[in-house]
Short mmCIF file of C-alpha atoms in Angstrom, two decimals:
data_model
loop_
_atom_site.label_atom_id
_atom_site.label_comp_id
_atom_site.label_asym_id
_atom_site.label_seq_id
_atom_site.Cartn_x
_atom_site.Cartn_y
_atom_site.Cartn_z
CA MET A 22 -19.31 26.74 10.59
CA GLY A 23 -19.77 24.47 7.58
CA SER A 24 -16.30 25.25 6.23
CA LYS A 25 -14.40 24.40 9.41
CA THR A 26 -11.06 22.98 8.37
CA PRO A 27 -11.41 19.17 8.40
CA LEU A 28 -8.69 17.01 9.88
CA PRO A 29 -6.46 15.22 7.38
CA HIS A 30 -7.91 11.72 6.95
CA VAL A 31 -5.68 8.63 6.89
CA LEU A 32 -7.25 5.26 6.09
CA MET A 33 -5.30 2.32 7.52
CA ILE A 34 -6.18 -1.21 6.38
CA SER A 35 -4.83 -4.35 8.05
CA PHE A 36 -4.59 -8.00 7.16
CA PRO A 37 -6.94 -9.82 9.59
CA SER A 38 -4.39 -11.39 11.92
CA GLN A 39 -3.24 -10.41 15.40
CA GLY A 40 0.36 -9.93 14.30
CA ASN A 41 -0.64 -7.43 11.62
CA ILE A 42 -3.43 -5.63 13.49
CA ASN A 43 -1.43 -4.76 16.61
CA PRO A 44 1.37 -2.69 15.03
CA LEU A 45 -0.90 -0.92 12.53
CA LEU A 46 -3.45 0.03 15.21
CA ARG A 47 -0.64 1.30 17.41
CA LEU A 48 0.66 3.41 14.52
CA ALA A 49 -2.91 4.64 13.97
CA LYS A 50 -3.02 5.91 17.54
CA GLN A 51 0.37 7.60 17.23
CA VAL A 52 -0.68 9.39 14.03
CA ALA A 53 -4.13 10.35 15.32
CA ALA A 54 -2.62 11.82 18.48
CA LYS A 55 -0.84 14.42 16.36
CA GLY A 56 -4.07 15.89 14.99
CA VAL A 57 -5.23 13.50 12.27
CA LEU A 58 -8.48 11.63 11.67
CA VAL A 59 -7.54 7.96 11.26
CA THR A 60 -9.99 5.32 10.10
CA PHE A 61 -8.85 1.78 10.88
CA THR A 62 -10.29 -1.05 8.82
CA THR A 63 -10.01 -4.80 8.39
CA THR A 64 -12.55 -7.53 7.66
CA SER A 65 -15.90 -7.20 9.43
CA ASP A 66 -15.60 -10.57 11.16
CA THR A 67 -12.26 -9.59 12.62
CA GLY A 68 -13.65 -6.17 13.49
CA ARG A 69 -16.40 -7.73 15.57
CA GLN A 70 -13.77 -9.67 17.51
CA ILE A 71 -11.80 -6.49 18.17
CA ILE A 72 -14.84 -4.61 19.46
CA SER A 73 -16.06 -7.51 21.61
CA SER A 74 -12.62 -7.86 23.22
CA SER A 75 -12.15 -4.13 23.83
CA ASP A 76 -13.07 -1.99 26.81
CA ALA A 77 -13.46 1.01 24.52
CA VAL A 78 -16.52 0.89 22.26
CA PRO A 79 -15.95 3.45 19.48
CA ALA A 80 -18.66 5.87 18.42
CA ASP A 81 -19.38 6.41 14.72
CA ASP A 82 -17.37 9.63 14.66
CA GLY A 83 -14.45 8.01 16.45
CA ILE A 84 -12.62 8.25 19.74
CA PRO A 85 -10.56 11.30 20.77
CA VAL A 86 -6.86 10.42 20.63
CA GLY A 87 -4.58 13.29 21.54
CA SER A 88 -5.53 16.17 19.24
CA GLY A 89 -7.04 13.84 16.60
CA ARG A 90 -9.59 11.05 16.35
CA LEU A 91 -9.54 7.32 15.68
CA ARG A 92 -12.56 5.58 14.20
CA PHE A 93 -13.30 2.04 13.03
CA GLU A 94 -15.15 1.01 9.88
CA PHE A 95 -14.90 -2.56 8.69
CA LEU A 96 -15.07 -4.26 5.30
CA ASP A 97 -17.77 -6.82 4.59
CA MET A 98 -15.76 -9.42 2.70
CA SER A 99 -17.48 -12.64 3.86
CA TRP A 100 -14.36 -13.63 5.76
CA ASN A 101 -14.52 -16.04 8.67
CA THR A 102 -11.46 -15.99 10.90
CA ARG A 103 -10.24 -19.58 11.04
CA TYR A 104 -6.46 -19.67 11.51
CA ASP A 105 -6.55 -22.95 9.60
CA GLN A 106 -3.24 -23.46 7.81
CA LYS A 107 -4.82 -26.05 5.51
CA ARG A 108 -7.21 -23.40 4.15
CA LEU A 109 -4.74 -20.54 4.11
CA ASP A 110 -4.31 -20.55 0.32
CA GLU A 111 -8.09 -20.46 -0.13
CA ASP A 112 -8.46 -17.59 2.32
CA MET A 113 -5.69 -15.54 0.70
CA LEU A 114 -7.31 -16.01 -2.72
CA HIS A 115 -10.68 -14.92 -1.32
CA LEU A 116 -9.19 -11.71 0.09
CA GLN A 117 -7.45 -10.95 -3.18
CA THR A 118 -10.67 -11.55 -5.13
CA VAL A 119 -13.20 -9.54 -3.10
CA GLY A 120 -10.90 -7.15 -1.26
CA PRO A 121 -10.13 -4.54 -3.95
CA ALA A 122 -13.78 -3.73 -4.72
CA ALA A 123 -14.74 -3.60 -1.03
CA PHE A 124 -11.82 -1.30 -0.26
CA ALA A 125 -12.57 1.00 -3.21
CA ASP A 126 -16.19 1.23 -2.03
CA LEU A 127 -15.01 2.23 1.45
CA ILE A 128 -12.84 5.02 0.03
CA THR A 129 -15.75 6.31 -2.05
CA LYS A 130 -18.01 6.17 1.00
CA GLN A 131 -15.62 8.43 2.92
CA SER A 132 -15.74 11.06 0.17
CA MET A 133 -19.52 10.95 0.04
CA ALA A 134 -19.60 11.47 3.81
CA GLY A 135 -17.55 14.65 3.47
CA GLN A 136 -14.28 13.24 4.81
CA PRO A 137 -12.23 12.25 1.75
CA VAL A 138 -9.21 10.04 2.32
CA THR A 139 -5.93 11.95 2.30
CA TYR A 140 -3.63 8.96 2.60
CA VAL A 141 -3.76 5.16 2.73
CA VAL A 142 -1.50 2.96 4.86
CA ASN A 143 -1.56 -0.84 4.61
CA ASN A 144 0.54 -3.63 6.05
CA LEU A 145 1.85 -6.97 4.86
CA LEU A 146 -0.16 -9.52 2.87
CA LEU A 147 -2.49 -7.00 1.17
CA PRO A 148 -0.46 -5.95 -1.90
CA TRP A 149 -3.64 -5.10 -3.86
CA VAL A 150 -4.34 -2.15 -1.54
CA VAL A 151 -1.52 -0.21 -3.19
CA ASP A 152 -3.05 -0.80 -6.62
CA VAL A 153 -6.51 0.39 -5.50
CA ALA A 154 -5.14 3.54 -3.86
CA THR A 155 -2.97 4.35 -6.88
CA ASP A 156 -5.88 3.89 -9.30
CA MET A 157 -7.98 6.27 -7.18
CA GLY A 158 -5.25 8.91 -7.06
CA ILE A 159 -4.56 8.57 -3.33
CA PRO A 160 -0.98 8.38 -2.05
CA CYS A 161 -0.19 5.16 -0.22
CA ALA A 162 2.36 4.01 2.33
CA VAL A 163 3.20 0.53 3.58
CA LEU A 164 3.90 -0.42 7.19
CA TRP A 165 6.45 -3.23 7.16
CA VAL A 166 5.66 -5.17 10.35
CA GLN A 167 8.93 -7.07 10.51
CA SER A 168 12.51 -5.92 10.99
CA CYS A 169 14.59 -3.79 8.63
CA ALA A 170 16.96 -6.75 8.31
CA VAL A 171 14.14 -9.01 7.15
CA PHE A 172 12.90 -6.31 4.75
CA SER A 173 16.39 -6.15 3.24
CA THR A 174 16.47 -9.95 2.97
CA PHE A 175 13.19 -10.11 1.05
CA TYR A 176 14.17 -7.12 -1.09
CA HIS A 177 17.47 -8.64 -2.17
CA TYR A 178 15.77 -11.99 -2.80
CA HIS A 179 12.98 -10.47 -4.89
CA HIS A 180 15.36 -8.44 -7.05
CA GLY A 181 18.00 -11.17 -7.34
CA LEU A 182 20.73 -8.92 -5.96
CA VAL A 183 22.63 -11.64 -4.06
CA GLU A 184 22.76 -15.42 -4.01
CA PHE A 185 20.29 -17.36 -1.87
CA PRO A 186 20.10 -21.09 -1.11
CA THR A 187 18.39 -23.18 -3.78
CA GLU A 188 17.23 -26.78 -3.98
CA THR A 189 20.31 -27.63 -6.05
CA ASN A 190 22.65 -25.59 -3.83
CA PRO A 191 21.07 -25.40 -0.36
CA ASN A 192 24.24 -24.53 1.56
CA ILE A 193 24.74 -20.96 0.37
CA SER A 194 25.24 -18.41 3.16
CA VAL A 195 23.51 -15.09 2.57
CA CYS A 196 25.67 -11.96 2.68
CA LEU A 197 23.72 -8.69 2.76
CA PRO A 198 25.07 -5.16 3.32
CA GLY A 199 24.61 -3.92 6.87
CA ILE A 200 23.59 -7.37 8.16
CA PRO A 201 25.74 -10.16 9.63
CA THR A 202 26.19 -13.14 7.32
CA MET A 203 23.30 -15.58 7.68
CA ALA A 204 23.60 -19.34 7.39
CA PRO A 205 20.97 -21.01 5.17
CA GLU A 206 18.93 -22.02 8.21
CA GLU A 207 18.95 -18.44 9.57
CA ILE A 208 17.12 -16.72 6.71
CA PRO A 209 13.31 -16.47 6.92
CA SER A 210 11.86 -19.94 6.36
CA PHE A 211 9.60 -18.62 3.59
CA LEU A 212 12.75 -18.10 1.50
CA GLN A 213 14.34 -21.44 2.30
CA PRO A 214 14.22 -24.09 -0.46
CA SER A 215 12.95 -26.71 1.96
CA ALA A 216 9.70 -28.39 2.87
CA ASN A 217 9.50 -26.05 5.85
CA SER A 218 8.42 -23.20 3.58
CA LYS A 219 5.89 -25.03 1.41
CA PRO A 220 2.85 -24.91 3.75
CA PHE A 221 3.09 -21.12 3.63
CA LYS A 222 3.64 -20.48 -0.06
CA SER A 223 0.64 -18.13 -0.20
CA LEU A 224 2.11 -15.99 2.58
CA SER A 225 5.50 -15.88 0.90
CA LYS A 226 3.86 -14.97 -2.41
CA ALA A 227 1.84 -12.15 -0.82
CA ILE A 228 4.92 -10.71 0.88
CA LEU A 229 6.94 -10.79 -2.34
CA GLU A 230 3.99 -9.24 -4.23
CA GLN A 231 4.39 -6.21 -1.97
CA PHE A 232 7.82 -5.68 -3.49
CA ARG A 233 6.41 -5.83 -7.01
CA ASN A 234 4.58 -2.54 -6.56
CA MET A 235 6.91 -0.94 -4.02
CA ASP A 236 7.63 1.81 -6.55
CA LYS A 237 3.97 2.87 -6.26
CA VAL A 238 4.20 3.73 -2.57
CA SER A 239 5.44 7.07 -1.35
CA ARG A 240 6.70 5.76 1.99
CA VAL A 241 7.77 2.51 3.59
CA PHE A 242 7.29 2.71 7.33
CA VAL A 243 8.96 0.01 9.38
CA ASN A 244 8.17 -1.16 12.89
CA SER A 245 11.68 -0.69 14.19
CA PHE A 246 13.86 2.15 15.43
CA THR A 247 17.07 3.69 14.18
CA GLU A 248 19.09 2.81 17.26
CA LEU A 249 18.22 -0.90 16.91
CA GLU A 250 19.17 -1.41 13.24
CA PRO A 251 21.31 1.52 12.06
CA GLU A 252 23.51 -0.47 9.66
CA ALA A 253 20.60 -2.30 8.01
CA ILE A 254 18.65 0.95 7.55
CA ASP A 255 21.63 2.79 6.06
CA ALA A 256 22.53 -0.06 3.71
CA ILE A 257 19.05 -0.56 2.20
CA ALA A 258 18.68 3.21 1.72
CA LYS A 259 20.53 2.72 -1.57
CA TYR A 260 17.31 1.15 -2.86
CA VAL A 261 14.50 2.10 -0.47
CA GLN A 262 14.23 4.82 2.16
CA LEU A 263 12.86 2.99 5.20
CA ILE A 264 11.20 5.20 7.81
CA PRO A 265 11.39 3.72 11.32
CA VAL A 266 8.27 4.45 13.39
CA GLY A 267 8.71 1.87 16.15
CA PRO A 268 8.82 0.22 18.49
CA LEU A 269 5.04 0.08 18.03
CA VAL A 270 4.19 -1.19 21.49
CA GLU A 271 1.39 -0.18 23.83
CA PRO A 272 2.35 3.06 25.60
CA GLU A 273 2.16 3.55 29.32
CA ALA A 274 -1.37 4.16 30.57
CA ASN A 275 -3.02 7.17 28.95
CA SER A 276 -6.46 8.21 27.76
CA TRP A 277 -6.28 5.95 24.70
CA SER A 278 -4.34 2.92 25.94
CA THR A 279 -7.66 1.03 26.28
CA ILE A 280 -8.08 1.08 22.49
CA ARG A 281 -6.67 -2.34 21.63
CA GLY A 282 -6.77 -4.77 18.74
CA ASP A 283 -7.04 -8.03 20.66
CA LEU A 284 -8.93 -10.77 18.83
CA ILE A 285 -9.32 -12.71 22.08
CA LYS A 286 -10.22 -11.00 25.35
CA ALA A 287 -7.22 -11.17 27.63
CA THR A 288 -7.33 -12.65 31.13
CA ASP A 289 -6.68 -9.70 33.42
CA ASP A 290 -6.62 -11.80 36.59
CA CYS A 291 -3.14 -12.98 35.61
CA LEU A 292 -1.93 -9.44 36.38
CA GLU A 293 -3.41 -9.69 39.86
CA TRP A 294 -1.62 -13.00 40.26
CA LEU A 295 1.65 -11.41 39.12
CA ASP A 296 1.21 -8.79 41.84
CA THR A 297 1.64 -11.56 44.41
CA GLN A 298 4.95 -12.83 43.00
CA ALA A 299 8.50 -11.77 43.82
CA PRO A 300 10.30 -9.32 41.49
CA GLN A 301 11.77 -10.88 38.31
CA SER A 302 10.80 -14.38 39.42
CA VAL A 303 8.13 -15.48 36.92
CA ILE A 304 8.76 -17.53 33.77
CA TYR A 305 6.40 -16.28 31.05
CA ILE A 306 5.69 -18.67 28.15
CA SER A 307 3.75 -17.76 25.01
CA LEU A 308 4.02 -18.74 21.34
CA GLY A 309 1.62 -16.10 20.03
CA SER A 310 -1.73 -16.59 18.32
CA LEU A 311 -0.72 -18.97 15.50
CA CYS A 312 2.06 -21.22 16.83
CA ALA A 313 1.64 -24.10 19.27
CA PHE A 314 3.66 -26.78 21.03
CA THR A 315 3.25 -30.46 20.19
CA LYS A 316 1.88 -32.87 22.80
CA GLU A 317 5.39 -34.19 23.43
CA GLU A 318 6.73 -30.68 23.95
CA MET A 319 3.86 -29.83 26.30
CA THR A 320 4.82 -32.84 28.40
CA GLU A 321 8.49 -31.81 28.52
CA ILE A 322 7.63 -28.21 29.45
CA ALA A 323 5.16 -29.34 32.11
CA TYR A 324 7.80 -31.60 33.67
CA GLU A 325 10.35 -28.78 33.87
CA LEU A 326 7.83 -26.32 35.30
CA THR A 327 6.74 -28.86 37.90
CA THR A 328 10.27 -29.67 39.10
CA ASN A 329 11.88 -26.26 38.61
CA GLY A 330 10.16 -24.61 41.56
CA ARG A 331 9.93 -21.16 39.95
CA PRO A 332 6.54 -19.46 39.46
CA PHE A 333 5.31 -19.37 35.87
CA LEU A 334 2.60 -17.94 33.62
CA TRP A 335 1.89 -20.14 30.59
CA VAL A 336 -0.37 -19.06 27.72
CA VAL A 337 -1.97 -22.19 26.26
CA ARG A 338 -4.44 -21.85 23.42
CA PRO A 339 -7.87 -23.31 24.26
CA ASP A 340 -7.49 -25.93 21.52
CA SER A 341 -4.22 -27.12 23.11
CA CYS A 342 -5.34 -27.46 26.75
CA GLU A 343 -6.17 -31.13 26.24
CA LEU A 344 -2.48 -31.75 25.52
CA LEU A 345 -1.45 -30.84 29.08
CA PRO A 346 -0.42 -33.89 31.14
CA GLN A 347 -3.11 -35.22 33.43
CA GLY A 348 -2.83 -33.82 36.94
CA PHE A 349 -0.42 -31.05 35.94
CA LEU A 350 -2.71 -28.13 36.83
CA GLU A 351 -3.45 -29.55 40.27
CA GLU A 352 0.22 -30.19 40.97
CA VAL A 353 1.31 -26.60 40.23
CA LYS A 354 -1.76 -24.85 41.61
CA GLY A 355 -0.81 -21.62 43.37
CA ARG A 356 2.75 -21.56 41.96
CA GLY A 357 1.80 -21.51 38.31
CA MET A 358 -0.98 -20.11 36.17
CA VAL A 359 -2.23 -21.32 32.77
CA VAL A 360 -4.38 -18.91 30.72
CA GLY A 361 -5.87 -18.91 27.22
CA TRP A 362 -4.66 -15.40 26.38
CA SER A 363 -2.85 -12.63 28.23
CA PRO A 364 -2.31 -8.87 27.91
CA GLN A 365 1.27 -9.53 26.85
CA ASP A 366 2.51 -5.95 26.94
CA SER A 367 1.30 -5.61 30.54
CA VAL A 368 2.76 -8.98 31.52
CA LEU A 369 6.18 -8.16 30.09
CA ASN A 370 6.24 -4.77 31.79
CA HIS A 371 5.25 -6.25 35.15
CA ASN A 372 8.00 -6.18 37.74
CA SER A 373 7.51 -9.88 38.56
CA THR A 374 8.29 -11.16 35.06
CA GLY A 375 11.78 -12.62 34.96
CA CYS A 376 12.09 -14.16 31.48
CA PHE A 377 10.07 -14.83 28.35
CA LEU A 378 10.01 -18.06 26.34
CA THR A 379 8.90 -16.71 22.96
CA HIS A 380 8.44 -17.79 19.35
CA CYS A 381 10.30 -14.58 18.39
CA GLY A 382 7.56 -12.96 16.36
CA TRP A 383 8.65 -9.39 15.65
CA ASN A 384 5.87 -7.81 17.73
CA SER A 385 6.76 -9.98 20.72
CA MET A 386 10.43 -9.23 20.17
CA LEU A 387 9.89 -5.47 20.30
CA GLU A 388 7.60 -5.77 23.32
CA THR A 389 10.32 -7.79 25.04
CA LEU A 390 13.11 -5.37 24.19
CA THR A 391 11.17 -2.32 25.38
CA ALA A 392 10.21 -4.14 28.59
CA GLY A 393 13.81 -5.15 29.28
CA VAL A 394 12.99 -8.84 29.82
CA PRO A 395 15.54 -11.61 29.10
CA VAL A 396 14.52 -14.05 26.38
CA ILE A 397 14.49 -17.77 25.68
CA ALA A 398 14.26 -17.79 21.89
CA TYR A 399 12.25 -20.64 20.38
CA PRO A 400 11.45 -19.64 16.77
CA GLN A 401 9.00 -21.61 14.65
CA ARG A 402 8.91 -20.22 11.10
CA GLY A 403 9.04 -17.17 8.86
CA ASP A 404 11.01 -14.20 10.14
CA GLN A 405 11.07 -15.67 13.66
CA ILE A 406 14.16 -17.67 12.73
CA THR A 407 16.08 -14.55 11.73
CA ASN A 408 14.77 -12.60 14.72
CA ALA A 409 16.10 -15.26 17.09
CA LYS A 410 19.58 -14.86 15.64
CA PHE A 411 19.49 -11.10 16.25
CA LEU A 412 18.07 -11.43 19.77
CA VAL A 413 20.80 -13.80 20.88
CA ASP A 414 23.84 -12.89 18.75
CA MET A 415 23.37 -9.16 18.11
CA TYR A 416 21.30 -7.77 20.97
CA LYS A 417 22.56 -10.35 23.51
CA VAL A 418 19.34 -10.40 25.51
CA GLY A 419 18.82 -14.15 25.76
CA VAL A 420 19.63 -17.72 24.80
CA ARG A 421 18.48 -20.01 22.00
CA LEU A 422 16.38 -23.11 22.69
CA LYS A 423 16.51 -25.69 19.91
CA GLY A 424 13.49 -27.79 19.09
CA PRO A 425 11.82 -30.00 19.83
CA VAL A 426 11.73 -28.87 23.46
CA GLN A 427 13.41 -31.25 25.90
CA ARG A 428 13.25 -30.84 29.66
CA ASN A 429 17.01 -30.69 30.28
CA ALA A 430 17.60 -28.12 27.55
CA LEU A 431 14.70 -26.02 28.82
CA HIS A 432 16.06 -26.15 32.37
CA ALA A 433 19.47 -24.98 31.16
CA ALA A 434 17.89 -22.14 29.18
CA ILE A 435 15.83 -20.92 32.14
CA GLU A 436 18.83 -20.95 34.46
CA GLY A 437 20.92 -19.28 31.76
CA VAL A 438 18.77 -16.14 31.72
CA MET A 439 17.53 -16.09 35.33
CA GLY A 440 20.27 -17.40 37.57
CA GLY A 441 23.24 -18.64 35.60
CA GLN A 442 26.69 -17.16 35.11
CA ASP A 443 25.64 -15.10 32.08
CA ALA A 444 22.30 -13.90 33.48
CA GLU A 445 23.59 -10.56 34.79
CA ALA A 446 25.16 -9.60 31.45
CA ILE A 447 21.93 -10.54 29.65
CA LYS A 448 19.91 -8.39 32.06
CA GLU A 449 22.26 -5.44 31.51
CA HIS A 450 21.82 -5.67 27.73
CA ALA A 451 18.05 -5.97 28.16
CA ALA A 452 17.98 -2.82 30.31
CA LYS A 453 19.95 -0.93 27.65
CA TRP A 454 17.50 -1.82 24.87
CA LYS A 455 14.56 -0.98 27.12
CA GLU A 456 15.81 2.58 27.47
CA ALA A 457 16.65 2.91 23.76
CA GLY A 458 13.20 1.70 22.68
CA LYS A 459 11.29 4.00 25.00
CA THR A 460 13.42 6.98 23.95
CA ALA A 461 12.76 6.40 20.23
CA LEU A 462 8.98 6.87 20.60
CA SER A 463 9.07 9.52 23.31
CA LYS A 464 8.49 13.14 22.28
CA GLY A 465 11.39 14.24 20.09
CA GLY A 466 12.78 10.71 19.74
CA SER A 467 13.92 9.32 16.39
CA SER A 468 10.67 7.50 15.54
CA ASP A 469 8.47 10.25 17.00
CA ARG A 470 10.16 12.76 14.68
CA ASN A 471 9.47 10.52 11.69
CA ILE A 472 5.77 10.27 12.55
CA GLN A 473 5.59 14.02 13.12
CA ALA A 474 7.19 14.68 9.72
CA PHE A 475 4.52 12.51 8.09
CA VAL A 476 1.74 14.48 9.81
CA ASP A 477 3.39 17.84 9.08
CA GLU A 478 3.22 17.11 5.37
CA PHE A 479 -0.57 16.83 5.66
CA ASN A 480 -0.79 20.10 7.53
CA MET A 481 1.34 21.89 4.93
CA GLY A 482 -0.63 20.43 2.05
CA SER A 483 -4.04 21.03 3.56
CA LYS A 484 -3.86 24.54 4.97
CA THR A 485 -7.48 25.60 5.05
CA PRO A 486 -8.52 24.40 1.58
CA LEU A 487 -10.95 26.74 -0.15
CA PRO A 488 -14.49 25.52 -0.80
CA HIS A 489 -14.71 24.61 -4.49
CA VAL A 490 -17.63 25.56 -6.74
CA LEU A 491 -17.87 24.29 -10.33
CA MET A 492 -19.96 26.51 -12.65
CA ILE A 493 -20.85 25.30 -16.18
CA SER A 494 -22.37 27.52 -18.85
CA PHE A 495 -24.18 26.96 -22.13
CA PRO A 496 -21.80 28.25 -24.86
CA SER A 497 -23.57 31.51 -25.72
CA GLN A 498 -22.78 35.10 -24.77
CA GLY A 499 -26.12 35.57 -23.04
CA ASN A 500 -25.47 32.64 -20.72
CA ILE A 501 -21.74 33.10 -20.19
CA ASN A 502 -21.86 36.73 -19.05
CA PRO A 503 -24.17 36.42 -16.02
CA LEU A 504 -22.66 33.12 -14.82
CA LEU A 505 -19.08 34.39 -15.11
CA ARG A 506 -20.06 37.57 -13.23
CA LEU A 507 -21.59 35.44 -10.50
CA ALA A 508 -18.40 33.36 -10.46
CA LYS A 509 -16.32 36.47 -9.76
CA GLN A 510 -18.66 37.59 -6.99
CA VAL A 511 -18.52 34.18 -5.29
CA ALA A 512 -14.75 33.88 -5.73
CA ALA A 513 -14.28 37.30 -4.14
CA LYS A 514 -15.77 35.87 -0.94
CA GLY A 515 -12.89 33.38 -0.56
CA VAL A 516 -14.07 30.49 -2.71
CA LEU A 517 -12.28 28.55 -5.46
CA VAL A 518 -14.53 28.70 -8.52
CA THR A 519 -13.92 26.65 -11.65
CA PHE A 520 -15.80 28.04 -14.66
CA THR A 521 -16.34 25.66 -17.56
CA THR A 522 -17.91 25.62 -20.99
CA THR A 523 -16.92 24.06 -24.31
CA SER A 524 -13.25 24.23 -25.27
CA ASP A 525 -13.96 26.10 -28.51
CA THR A 526 -15.90 28.79 -26.65
CA GLY A 527 -13.17 28.89 -24.02
CA ARG A 528 -10.56 29.71 -26.63
CA GLN A 529 -12.75 32.56 -27.86
CA ILE A 530 -13.08 33.92 -24.33
CA PHE A 531 -9.33 33.99 -23.80
CA SER A 532 -8.46 35.35 -27.23
CA SER A 533 -10.73 38.29 -26.44
CA SER A 534 -9.53 38.76 -22.84
CA ASP A 535 -6.66 40.77 -21.42
CA ALA A 536 -6.55 38.58 -18.31
CA VAL A 537 -5.24 35.06 -18.85
CA PRO A 538 -5.06 32.85 -15.71
CA ALA A 539 -1.50 31.99 -14.76
CA ASP A 540 -2.03 28.22 -15.00
CA MET A 541 -3.77 28.30 -18.40
CA THR A 542 -1.83 26.96 -21.38
CA THR A 543 -2.81 26.21 -24.95
CA GLY A 544 -3.21 22.49 -24.32
CA SER A 545 -5.12 22.73 -21.07
CA TRP A 546 -8.55 23.03 -22.64
CA LEU A 547 -8.94 19.27 -22.72
CA ALA A 548 -10.84 19.59 -19.45
CA ALA A 549 -12.67 22.68 -20.76
CA ALA A 550 -12.10 24.44 -17.44
CA VAL A 551 -11.13 27.94 -16.39
CA SER A 552 -10.06 28.62 -12.81
CA VAL A 553 -11.16 31.97 -11.40
CA SER A 554 -9.37 32.88 -8.20
CA SER A 555 -10.64 35.06 -5.39
CA SER A 556 -8.46 37.93 -6.65
CA LEU A 557 -10.74 38.49 -9.63
CA THR A 558 -13.08 41.50 -9.37
#
């Protein structure tokens, strides 16, 4: 009973932001479902938010997920979730300072509890995780939570493989293999030599740091799928073998779909409201957890929503509600709904949702593609700018809205994806990507096979490991004989026994013995150990 084969144990650690937590937790569920124990961790403050916003309260030993288990254990790093861009540099430095020791302690704690960590997986903005895992002898993988195209862009920038815009030459177009040529304003803003990138230098630095130790990781998972970015994946394979495991979106209802990583409890009554609306009629507007409209933009959007006549669902952060025009909520009551947070995956998959005005964060982009919803692309920063280009120009599932938002431009964009001349073609492309995304993660799909191959390696490498007993003897004949005889008796029962004494005495034992273990060489006495297998009698 005590030697029951333990499940392989994967420890997944996430940067404490919604955009990083969601894809890693979804990967955790996919891996656990295939017969693995997965421990998910992030900062304790963020962990408390996850638990308080979730309908599933995990027990200490985890929640059954498929044939495996998923458990939560959080790091006490004195982190207070603030989402304050002015203090971002300070917060990043704090994580880098206290994070490595806290993470190493968590790994040690798992071993002491009898469930040693088999593998570590981290996501963006925590480059020090790879160093900790490597120092502790644990293989590590990285989940890249943006597109393969953006990975390739950062990789080529970091290694200086192609020219990028500079302050002295800002008009350079970026030409990367497997990716359409990008104008200077289409590359991720963190790599642009403009003031737009300076408020987020710490983020850019952390992302590029991940590439510094990329040679230490055994795998680079990417939240994408082969059918979406075949050329980009093939081209970067010259340098890095990317393993697509996406789209990491919430699956259709199952026994573990209630395990979510929301930092804010979603408003479920918006789904009931959607039930009352006509098919594909609702305008859904959300800029994610970190981006927000200005007061002027809120006024322009409110005007268009008031005069347009279409039903809408608008996610407005609590700290932005005061920017809504006076009387707006009363004027649109019944036809429109304003909420602080929504279960976005459920909203996008609802039959009433007709289009999505999005900031083009990669998670939102994948959720949109797999839901088959036309897009109004309104990127703000980072990879969103590049994503918008791909959504509109490559995948042809929407139109681009340039900022700042103006009522006439917004009206044209809405009509362009919901009722204009090009709307039907956009809907056809959206339906195609919906099918491709769902197929990739379905059983036997391209991403499902990649996840299964990852799990299969554990199962091959951990086939019923033998219990391991270490026996150490005083270096005298009278002590060695009885302990070595006991070692053989124990080993004969199916146990791995390592017998050790001083190296000098060990050499004497083997010079006098006819049986030399197959793995013993002249220089291997540094550890002063002799392995005695269960075949010894």
